[in-house]
Tab-separated table of C-alpha atoms in Angstrom:
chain	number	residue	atom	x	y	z
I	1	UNK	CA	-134.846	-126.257	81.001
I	2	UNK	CA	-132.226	-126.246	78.482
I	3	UNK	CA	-135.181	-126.303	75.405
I	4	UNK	CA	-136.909	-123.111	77.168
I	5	UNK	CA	-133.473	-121.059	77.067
I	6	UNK	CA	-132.521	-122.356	73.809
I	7	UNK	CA	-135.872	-121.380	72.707
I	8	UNK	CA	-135.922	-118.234	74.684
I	9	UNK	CA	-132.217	-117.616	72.954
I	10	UNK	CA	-134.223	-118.489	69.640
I	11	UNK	CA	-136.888	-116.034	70.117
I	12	UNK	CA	-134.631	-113.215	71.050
I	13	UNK	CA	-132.858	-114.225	67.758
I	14	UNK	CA	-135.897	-113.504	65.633
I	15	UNK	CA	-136.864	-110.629	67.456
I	16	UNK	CA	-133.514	-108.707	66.735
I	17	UNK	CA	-133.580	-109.581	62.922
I	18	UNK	CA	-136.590	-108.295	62.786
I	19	UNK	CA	-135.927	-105.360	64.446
I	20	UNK	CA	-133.090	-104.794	62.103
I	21	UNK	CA	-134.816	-105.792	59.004
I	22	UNK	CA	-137.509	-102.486	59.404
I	23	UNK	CA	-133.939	-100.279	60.043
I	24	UNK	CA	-132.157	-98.603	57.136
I	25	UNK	CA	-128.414	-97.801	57.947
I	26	UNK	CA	-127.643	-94.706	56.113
I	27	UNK	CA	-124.408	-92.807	55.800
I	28	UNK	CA	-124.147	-89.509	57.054
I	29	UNK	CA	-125.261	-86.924	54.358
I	30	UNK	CA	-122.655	-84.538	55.736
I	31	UNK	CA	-120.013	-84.300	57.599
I	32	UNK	CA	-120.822	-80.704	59.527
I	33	UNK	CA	-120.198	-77.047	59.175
I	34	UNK	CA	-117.303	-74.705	59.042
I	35	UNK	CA	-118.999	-71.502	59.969
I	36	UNK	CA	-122.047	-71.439	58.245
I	37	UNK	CA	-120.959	-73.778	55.422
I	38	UNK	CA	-121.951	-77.026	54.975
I	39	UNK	CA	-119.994	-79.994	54.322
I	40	UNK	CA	-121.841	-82.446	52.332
I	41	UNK	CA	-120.483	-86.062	52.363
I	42	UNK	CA	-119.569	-86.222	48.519
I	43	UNK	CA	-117.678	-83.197	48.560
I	44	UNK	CA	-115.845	-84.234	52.136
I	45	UNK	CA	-114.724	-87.401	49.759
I	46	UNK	CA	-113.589	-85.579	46.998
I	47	UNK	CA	-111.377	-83.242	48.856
I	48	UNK	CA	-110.247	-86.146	50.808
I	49	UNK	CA	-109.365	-88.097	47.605
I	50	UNK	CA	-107.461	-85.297	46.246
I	51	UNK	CA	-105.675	-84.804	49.076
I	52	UNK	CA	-104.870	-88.702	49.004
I	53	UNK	CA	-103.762	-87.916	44.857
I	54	UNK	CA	-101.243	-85.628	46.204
I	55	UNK	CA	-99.855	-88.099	48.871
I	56	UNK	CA	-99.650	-90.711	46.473
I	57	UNK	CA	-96.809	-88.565	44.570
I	58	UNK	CA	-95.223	-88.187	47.833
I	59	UNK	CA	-94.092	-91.610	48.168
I	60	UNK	CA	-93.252	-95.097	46.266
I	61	UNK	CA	-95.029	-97.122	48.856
I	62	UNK	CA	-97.539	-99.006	48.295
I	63	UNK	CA	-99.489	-98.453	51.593
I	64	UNK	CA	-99.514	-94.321	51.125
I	65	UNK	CA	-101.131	-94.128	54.426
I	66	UNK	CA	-98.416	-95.826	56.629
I	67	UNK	CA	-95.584	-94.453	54.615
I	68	UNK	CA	-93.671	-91.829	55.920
I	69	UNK	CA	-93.883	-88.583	54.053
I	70	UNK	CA	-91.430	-86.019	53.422
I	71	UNK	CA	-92.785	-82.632	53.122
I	72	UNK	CA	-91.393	-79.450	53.128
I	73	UNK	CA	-88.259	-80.726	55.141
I	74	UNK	CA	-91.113	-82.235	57.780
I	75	UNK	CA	-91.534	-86.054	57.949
I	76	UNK	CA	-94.872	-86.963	58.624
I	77	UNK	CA	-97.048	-90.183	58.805
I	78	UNK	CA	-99.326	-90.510	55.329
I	79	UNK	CA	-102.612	-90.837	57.150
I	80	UNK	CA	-101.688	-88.018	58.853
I	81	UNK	CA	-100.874	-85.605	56.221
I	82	UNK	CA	-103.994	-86.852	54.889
I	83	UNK	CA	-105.988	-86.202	57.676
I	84	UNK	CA	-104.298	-82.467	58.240
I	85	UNK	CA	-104.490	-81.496	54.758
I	86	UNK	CA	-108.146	-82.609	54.152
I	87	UNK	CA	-109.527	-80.418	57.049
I	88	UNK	CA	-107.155	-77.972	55.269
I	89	UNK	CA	-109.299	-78.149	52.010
I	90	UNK	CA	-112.695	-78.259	53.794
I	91	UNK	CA	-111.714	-74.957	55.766
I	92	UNK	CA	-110.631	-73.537	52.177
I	93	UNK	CA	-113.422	-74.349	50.398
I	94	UNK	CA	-115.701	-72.825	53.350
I	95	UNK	CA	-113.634	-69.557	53.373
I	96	UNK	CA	-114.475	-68.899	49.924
I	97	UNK	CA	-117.429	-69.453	50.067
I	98	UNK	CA	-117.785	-67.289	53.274
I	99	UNK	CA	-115.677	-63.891	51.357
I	100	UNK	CA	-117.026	-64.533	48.166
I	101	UNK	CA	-120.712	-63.889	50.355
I	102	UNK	CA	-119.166	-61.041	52.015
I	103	UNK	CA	-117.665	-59.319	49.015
I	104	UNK	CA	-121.288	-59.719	47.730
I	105	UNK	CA	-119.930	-61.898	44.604
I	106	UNK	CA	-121.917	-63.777	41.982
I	107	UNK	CA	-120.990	-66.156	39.288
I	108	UNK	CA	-122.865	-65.546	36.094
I	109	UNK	CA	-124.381	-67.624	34.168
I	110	UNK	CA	-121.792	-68.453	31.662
I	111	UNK	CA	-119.210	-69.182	34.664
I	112	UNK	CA	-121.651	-71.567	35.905
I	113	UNK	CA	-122.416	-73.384	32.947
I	114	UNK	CA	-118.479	-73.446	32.029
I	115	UNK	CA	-118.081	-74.789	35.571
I	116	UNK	CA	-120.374	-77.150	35.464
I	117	UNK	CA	-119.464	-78.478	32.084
I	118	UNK	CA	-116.197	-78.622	33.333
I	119	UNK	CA	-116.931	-81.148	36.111
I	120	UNK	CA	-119.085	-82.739	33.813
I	121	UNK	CA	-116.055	-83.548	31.617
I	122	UNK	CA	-114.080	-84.925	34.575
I	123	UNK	CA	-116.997	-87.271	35.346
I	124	UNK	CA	-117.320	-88.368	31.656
I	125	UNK	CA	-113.529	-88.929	32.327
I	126	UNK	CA	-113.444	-90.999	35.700
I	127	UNK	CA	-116.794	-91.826	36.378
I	128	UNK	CA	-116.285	-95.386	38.069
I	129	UNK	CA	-113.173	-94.404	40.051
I	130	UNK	CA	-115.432	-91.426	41.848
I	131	UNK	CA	-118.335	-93.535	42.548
I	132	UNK	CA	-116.611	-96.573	43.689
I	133	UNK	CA	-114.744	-93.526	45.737
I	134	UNK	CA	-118.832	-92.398	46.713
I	135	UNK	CA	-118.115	-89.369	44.552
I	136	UNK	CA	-120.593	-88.151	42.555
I	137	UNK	CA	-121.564	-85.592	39.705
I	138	UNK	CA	-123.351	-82.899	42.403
I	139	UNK	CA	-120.195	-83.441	44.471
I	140	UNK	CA	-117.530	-82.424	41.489
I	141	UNK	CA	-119.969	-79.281	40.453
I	142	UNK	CA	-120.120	-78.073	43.895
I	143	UNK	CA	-115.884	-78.416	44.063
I	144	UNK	CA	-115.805	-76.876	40.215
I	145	UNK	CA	-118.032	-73.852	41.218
I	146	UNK	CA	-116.066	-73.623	44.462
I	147	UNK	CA	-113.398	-73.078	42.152
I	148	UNK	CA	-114.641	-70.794	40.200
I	149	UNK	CA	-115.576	-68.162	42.925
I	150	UNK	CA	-111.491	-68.604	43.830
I	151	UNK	CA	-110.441	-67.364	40.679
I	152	UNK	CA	-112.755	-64.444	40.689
I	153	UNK	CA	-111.604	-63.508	45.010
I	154	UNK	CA	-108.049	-62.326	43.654
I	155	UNK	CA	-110.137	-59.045	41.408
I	156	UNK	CA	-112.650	-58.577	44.122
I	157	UNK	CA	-109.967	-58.193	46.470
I	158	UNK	CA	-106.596	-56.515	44.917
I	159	UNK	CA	-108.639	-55.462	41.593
I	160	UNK	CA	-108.871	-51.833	40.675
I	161	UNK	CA	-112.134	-51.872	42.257
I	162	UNK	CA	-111.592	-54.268	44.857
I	163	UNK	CA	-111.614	-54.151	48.732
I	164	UNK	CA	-107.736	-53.357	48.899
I	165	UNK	CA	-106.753	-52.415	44.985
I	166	UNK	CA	-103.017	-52.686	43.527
I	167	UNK	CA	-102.412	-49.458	42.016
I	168	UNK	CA	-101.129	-49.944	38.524
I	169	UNK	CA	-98.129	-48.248	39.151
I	170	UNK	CA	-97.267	-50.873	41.874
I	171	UNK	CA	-98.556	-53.433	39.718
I	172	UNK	CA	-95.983	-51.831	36.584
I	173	UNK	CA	-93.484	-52.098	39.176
I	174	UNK	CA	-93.919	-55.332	39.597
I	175	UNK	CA	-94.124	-56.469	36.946
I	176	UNK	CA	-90.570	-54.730	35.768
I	177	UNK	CA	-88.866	-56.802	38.208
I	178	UNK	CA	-90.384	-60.301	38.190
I	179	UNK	CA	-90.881	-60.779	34.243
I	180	UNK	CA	-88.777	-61.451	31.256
I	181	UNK	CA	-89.939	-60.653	28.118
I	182	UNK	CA	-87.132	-62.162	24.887
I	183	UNK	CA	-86.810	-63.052	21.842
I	184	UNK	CA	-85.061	-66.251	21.000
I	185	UNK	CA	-83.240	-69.248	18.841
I	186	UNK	CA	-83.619	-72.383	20.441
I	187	UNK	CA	-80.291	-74.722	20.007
I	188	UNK	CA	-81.347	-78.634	20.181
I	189	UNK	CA	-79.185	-80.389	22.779
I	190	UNK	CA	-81.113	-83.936	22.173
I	191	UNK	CA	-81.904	-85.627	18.845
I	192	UNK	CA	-85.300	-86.505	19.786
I	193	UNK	CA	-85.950	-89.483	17.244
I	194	UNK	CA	-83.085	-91.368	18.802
I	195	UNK	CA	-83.230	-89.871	22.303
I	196	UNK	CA	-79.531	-89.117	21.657
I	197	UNK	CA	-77.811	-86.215	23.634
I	198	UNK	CA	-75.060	-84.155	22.353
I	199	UNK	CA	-71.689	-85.520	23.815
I	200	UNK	CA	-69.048	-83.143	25.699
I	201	UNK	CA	-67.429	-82.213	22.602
I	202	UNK	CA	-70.559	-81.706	20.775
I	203	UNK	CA	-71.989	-79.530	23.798
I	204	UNK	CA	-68.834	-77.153	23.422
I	205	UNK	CA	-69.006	-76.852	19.739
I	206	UNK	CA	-72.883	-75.770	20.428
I	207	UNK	CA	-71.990	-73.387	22.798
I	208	UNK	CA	-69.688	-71.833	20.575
I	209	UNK	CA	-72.804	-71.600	17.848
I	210	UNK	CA	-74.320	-70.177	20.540
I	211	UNK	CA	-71.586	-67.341	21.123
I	212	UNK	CA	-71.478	-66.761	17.478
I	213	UNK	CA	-75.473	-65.984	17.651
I	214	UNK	CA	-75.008	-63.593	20.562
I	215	UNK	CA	-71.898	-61.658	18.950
I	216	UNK	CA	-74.747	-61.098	16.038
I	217	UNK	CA	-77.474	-60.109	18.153
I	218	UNK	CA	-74.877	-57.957	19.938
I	219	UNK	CA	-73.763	-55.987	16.845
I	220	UNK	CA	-77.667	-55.896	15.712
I	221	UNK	CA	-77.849	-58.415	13.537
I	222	UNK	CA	-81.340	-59.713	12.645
I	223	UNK	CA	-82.218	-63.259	14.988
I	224	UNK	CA	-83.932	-64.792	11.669
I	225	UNK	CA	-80.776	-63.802	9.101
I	226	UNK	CA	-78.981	-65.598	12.199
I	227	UNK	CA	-81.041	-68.517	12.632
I	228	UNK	CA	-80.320	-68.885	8.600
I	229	UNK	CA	-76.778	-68.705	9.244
I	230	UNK	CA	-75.900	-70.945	12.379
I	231	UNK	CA	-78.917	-73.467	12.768
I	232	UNK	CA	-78.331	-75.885	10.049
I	233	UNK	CA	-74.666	-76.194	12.016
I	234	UNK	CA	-76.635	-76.687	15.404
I	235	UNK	CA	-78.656	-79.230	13.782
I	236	UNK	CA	-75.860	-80.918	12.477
I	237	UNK	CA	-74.317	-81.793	15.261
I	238	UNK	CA	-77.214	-84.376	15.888
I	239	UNK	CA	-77.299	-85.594	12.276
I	240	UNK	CA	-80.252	-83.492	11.896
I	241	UNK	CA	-81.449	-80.812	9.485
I	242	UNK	CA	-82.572	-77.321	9.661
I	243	UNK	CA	-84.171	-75.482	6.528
I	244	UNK	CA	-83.137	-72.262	6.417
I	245	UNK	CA	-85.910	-71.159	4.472
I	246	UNK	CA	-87.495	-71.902	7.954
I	247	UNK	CA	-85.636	-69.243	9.728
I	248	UNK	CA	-88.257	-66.763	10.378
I	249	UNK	CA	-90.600	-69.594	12.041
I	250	UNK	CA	-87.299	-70.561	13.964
I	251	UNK	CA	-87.365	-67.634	16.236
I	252	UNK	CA	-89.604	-67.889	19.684
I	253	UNK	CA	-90.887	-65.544	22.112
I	254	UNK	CA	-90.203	-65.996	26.134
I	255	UNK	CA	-92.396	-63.986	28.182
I	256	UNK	CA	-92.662	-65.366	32.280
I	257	UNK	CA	-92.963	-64.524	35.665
I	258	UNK	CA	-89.943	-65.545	37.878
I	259	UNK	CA	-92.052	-68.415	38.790
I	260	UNK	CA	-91.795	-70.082	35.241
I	261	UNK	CA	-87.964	-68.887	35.312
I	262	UNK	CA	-87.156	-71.038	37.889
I	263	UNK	CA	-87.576	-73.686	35.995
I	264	UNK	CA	-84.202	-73.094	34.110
I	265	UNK	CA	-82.556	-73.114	37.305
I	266	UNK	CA	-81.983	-70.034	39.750
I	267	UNK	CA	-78.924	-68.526	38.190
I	268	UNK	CA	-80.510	-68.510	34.668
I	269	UNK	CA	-83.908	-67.140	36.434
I	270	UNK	CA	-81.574	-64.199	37.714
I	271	UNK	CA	-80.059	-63.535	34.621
I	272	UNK	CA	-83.725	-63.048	32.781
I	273	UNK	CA	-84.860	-60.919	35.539
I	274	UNK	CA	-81.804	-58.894	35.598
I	275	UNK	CA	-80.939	-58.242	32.150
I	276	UNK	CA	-82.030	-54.813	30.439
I	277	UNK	CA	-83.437	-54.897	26.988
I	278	UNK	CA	-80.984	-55.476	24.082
I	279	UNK	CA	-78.710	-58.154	26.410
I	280	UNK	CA	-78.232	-61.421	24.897
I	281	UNK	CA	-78.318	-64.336	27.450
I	282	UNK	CA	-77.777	-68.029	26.876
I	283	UNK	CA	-79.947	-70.203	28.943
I	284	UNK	CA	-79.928	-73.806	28.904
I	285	UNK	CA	-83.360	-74.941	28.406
I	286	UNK	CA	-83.340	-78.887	29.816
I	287	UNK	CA	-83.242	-79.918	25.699
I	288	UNK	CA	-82.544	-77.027	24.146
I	289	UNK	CA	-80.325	-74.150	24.777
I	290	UNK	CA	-81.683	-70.458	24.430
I	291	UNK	CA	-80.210	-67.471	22.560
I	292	UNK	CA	-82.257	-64.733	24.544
I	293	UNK	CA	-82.402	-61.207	23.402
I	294	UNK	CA	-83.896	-59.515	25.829
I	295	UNK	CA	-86.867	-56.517	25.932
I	296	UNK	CA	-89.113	-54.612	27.884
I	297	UNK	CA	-91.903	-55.937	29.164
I	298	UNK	CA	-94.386	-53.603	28.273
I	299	UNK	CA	-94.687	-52.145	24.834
I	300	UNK	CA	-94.485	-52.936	21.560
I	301	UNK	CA	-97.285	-55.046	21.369
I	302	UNK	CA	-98.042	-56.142	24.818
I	303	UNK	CA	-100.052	-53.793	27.775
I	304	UNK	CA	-100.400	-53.820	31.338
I	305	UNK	CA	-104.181	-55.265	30.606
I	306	UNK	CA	-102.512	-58.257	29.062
I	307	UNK	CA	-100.511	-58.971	31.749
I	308	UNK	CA	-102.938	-57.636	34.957
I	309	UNK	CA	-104.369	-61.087	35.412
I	310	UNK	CA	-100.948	-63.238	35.835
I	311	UNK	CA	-99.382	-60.346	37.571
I	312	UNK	CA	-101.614	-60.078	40.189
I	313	UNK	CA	-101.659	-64.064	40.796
I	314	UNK	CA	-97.786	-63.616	40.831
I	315	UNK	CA	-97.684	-60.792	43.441
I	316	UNK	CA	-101.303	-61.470	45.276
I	317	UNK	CA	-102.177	-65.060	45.141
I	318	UNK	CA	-100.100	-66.026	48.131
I	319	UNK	CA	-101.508	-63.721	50.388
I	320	UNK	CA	-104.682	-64.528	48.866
I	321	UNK	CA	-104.052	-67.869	50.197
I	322	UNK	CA	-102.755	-66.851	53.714
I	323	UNK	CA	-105.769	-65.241	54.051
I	324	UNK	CA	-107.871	-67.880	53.106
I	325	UNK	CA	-106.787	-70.039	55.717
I	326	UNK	CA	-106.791	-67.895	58.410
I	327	UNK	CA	-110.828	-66.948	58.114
I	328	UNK	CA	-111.220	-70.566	57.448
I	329	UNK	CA	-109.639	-71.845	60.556
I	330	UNK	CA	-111.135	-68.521	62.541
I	331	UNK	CA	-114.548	-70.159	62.094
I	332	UNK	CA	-116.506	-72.613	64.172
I	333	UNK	CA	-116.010	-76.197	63.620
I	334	UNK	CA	-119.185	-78.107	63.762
I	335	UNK	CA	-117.445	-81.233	62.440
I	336	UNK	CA	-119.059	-84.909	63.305
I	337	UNK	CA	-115.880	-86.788	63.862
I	338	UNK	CA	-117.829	-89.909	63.718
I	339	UNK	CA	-119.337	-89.053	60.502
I	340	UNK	CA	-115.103	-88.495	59.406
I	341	UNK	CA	-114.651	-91.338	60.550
I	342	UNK	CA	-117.209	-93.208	58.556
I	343	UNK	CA	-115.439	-91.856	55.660
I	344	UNK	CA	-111.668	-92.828	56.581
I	345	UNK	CA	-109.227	-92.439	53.881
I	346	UNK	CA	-108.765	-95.983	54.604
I	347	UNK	CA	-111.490	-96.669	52.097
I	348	UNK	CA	-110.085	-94.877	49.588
I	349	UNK	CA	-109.953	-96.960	46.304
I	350	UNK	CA	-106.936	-95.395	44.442
């Protein structure tokens, strides 16, 4: 008896292996729809693994998913963020496709190609780390191109010919109050060969170079007859040397949104915005300290054209954005959780 059900167990065995051995297991190609969009598997990774990138700076863990993550005053568990913020990205990337549709947009040929060859480039760049990730190049052109049709929704939709246009006098507006625009000398506050930073009694005799150069500028002085007169002393002070017959290459040009300001800290940001052309503010710069004098932003050189572009990212992109995610997450999720689940961010090889 025990021979027949050992060979019966035997038999059964075989017949399962073979059963097996005539079945492929294939990984789901996609992952589902967002509206009418479909998710292919590839991209689904990519957007996942980007989304993992940005954890990863998040925290000095090790395991990023079981760390706890501190955004935007939230805490929040790093395989959760990852999971939230990856349907995020899939809902973006269908609701640009879906308005870009709507609007009736088009990429031309030249945007393609320059897309393309720009995920080309990235491949070139990281080719193992996406395919051991199950990236590949169809996955980074579709996310490039994807891209590419963002860029182009902010004209179709606040352009002068878009579905809800910014008048250029609102746009002017804007633009008055949310750029600087200066002219400046830059005062080194680190000696850059020996990583050596002014000490407190160099700092204050810099800031008094500084006041010198703004007393100058004040009584309408030329910034390159200045920069002649005061930088060698700056440079000095870090056993350094400034040609003066360098003085005319020596003064820079500052032209920002408030968003590039605030990198100088919010009360120098404030002074920028608020001062009127021909004030003189001193900004400290992380290594260097800037003699600003200030002018309006448009004229002499520079027109609304040049600036319609950034402006309307400054003001628009936001909503943009807002937008954006409220059309994606309006849309119907046909999502195969099992076929997200195939592709856990577990498996992510960083």
């Amino acid at each position: 008896m025990k021979n027949k059900r050992f060979a019966a167990l035997a038999l059964a065995a075989l017949l399962l292996a073979a059963l097996f051995a005539g079945c492929t297991f294939k990984a789901p190609a996609t992952v589902g729809k967002v509206g009418d969009v479909e998710i292919p598997a590839g991209l689904y990774l990519l957007l996942q693994y980007n989304v993992y990138g940005r954890a990863e700076g998040l925290t000095t863990e090790e395991d990023v998913l079981k760390a706890t993550l501190t955004v935007d005053d939230e805490e929040i568990l790093g395989q959760d963020y990852v999971r939230r913020e990856t349907l995020k990205a899939v809902e973006n990337y269908a609701a640009v496709e879906l308005l870009f549709a709507q609007l009736g947009g088009s990429l031309t040929e030249e945007e393609l190609a320059s897309a393309d060859g720009y995920a080309e480039t990235l491949w070139a760049g990281s080719q193992d780390k996406f395919s051991q990730n199950g990236i590949g190049l169809a996955s980074l052109k579709l996310w490039m191109e994807n891209s590419a049709r963002a860029g182009k929704l902010l004209e179709m939709v606040y352009g002068p010919k878009g579905e809800q246009p910014v008048t250029d006098a609102e746009l002017t507006a804007f633009i008055d109050e949310n750029y600087a625009r200066a002219s400046y000398l830059a005062l080194p506050l680190l000696d850059y060969s020996t990583y050596t930073v002014l000490d407190e009694e160099g700092d204050k005799k810099m800031q008094e170079i500084a006041g010198k150069i703004k007393a100058g500028l004040l009584a309408d002085k030329p910034m390159a007859e200045l920069a002649a007169e005061y930088l060698p002393d700056a440079y000095a002070l870090l056993n350094q040397s400034f040609d003066a017959a360098n003085a005319e290459a020596a003064v820079g040009s500052l032209l920002a949104p408030a968003s590039q300001l605030a990198q100088y800290g919010e009360q120098a940001q404030s002074d920028l915005l608020g001062a009127k052309p021909g004030d003189v503010v001193i900004v400290d710069a992380g290594m260097n300290r800037l003699v600003c004098q200030m002018q309006a932003v448009l004229g002499d050189g520079v027109a609304l054209e040049d600036l319609r572009v950034s402006a309307l990212s400054e003001m628009k992109q936001e909503e943009l954005d807002e937008a954006l995610a409220r059309i994606g997450e309006g849309q119907p999720h046909a999502l195969d959780q099992s076929a997200m689940d195939r592709y856990s961010p577990k498996n992510i090889k960083p």
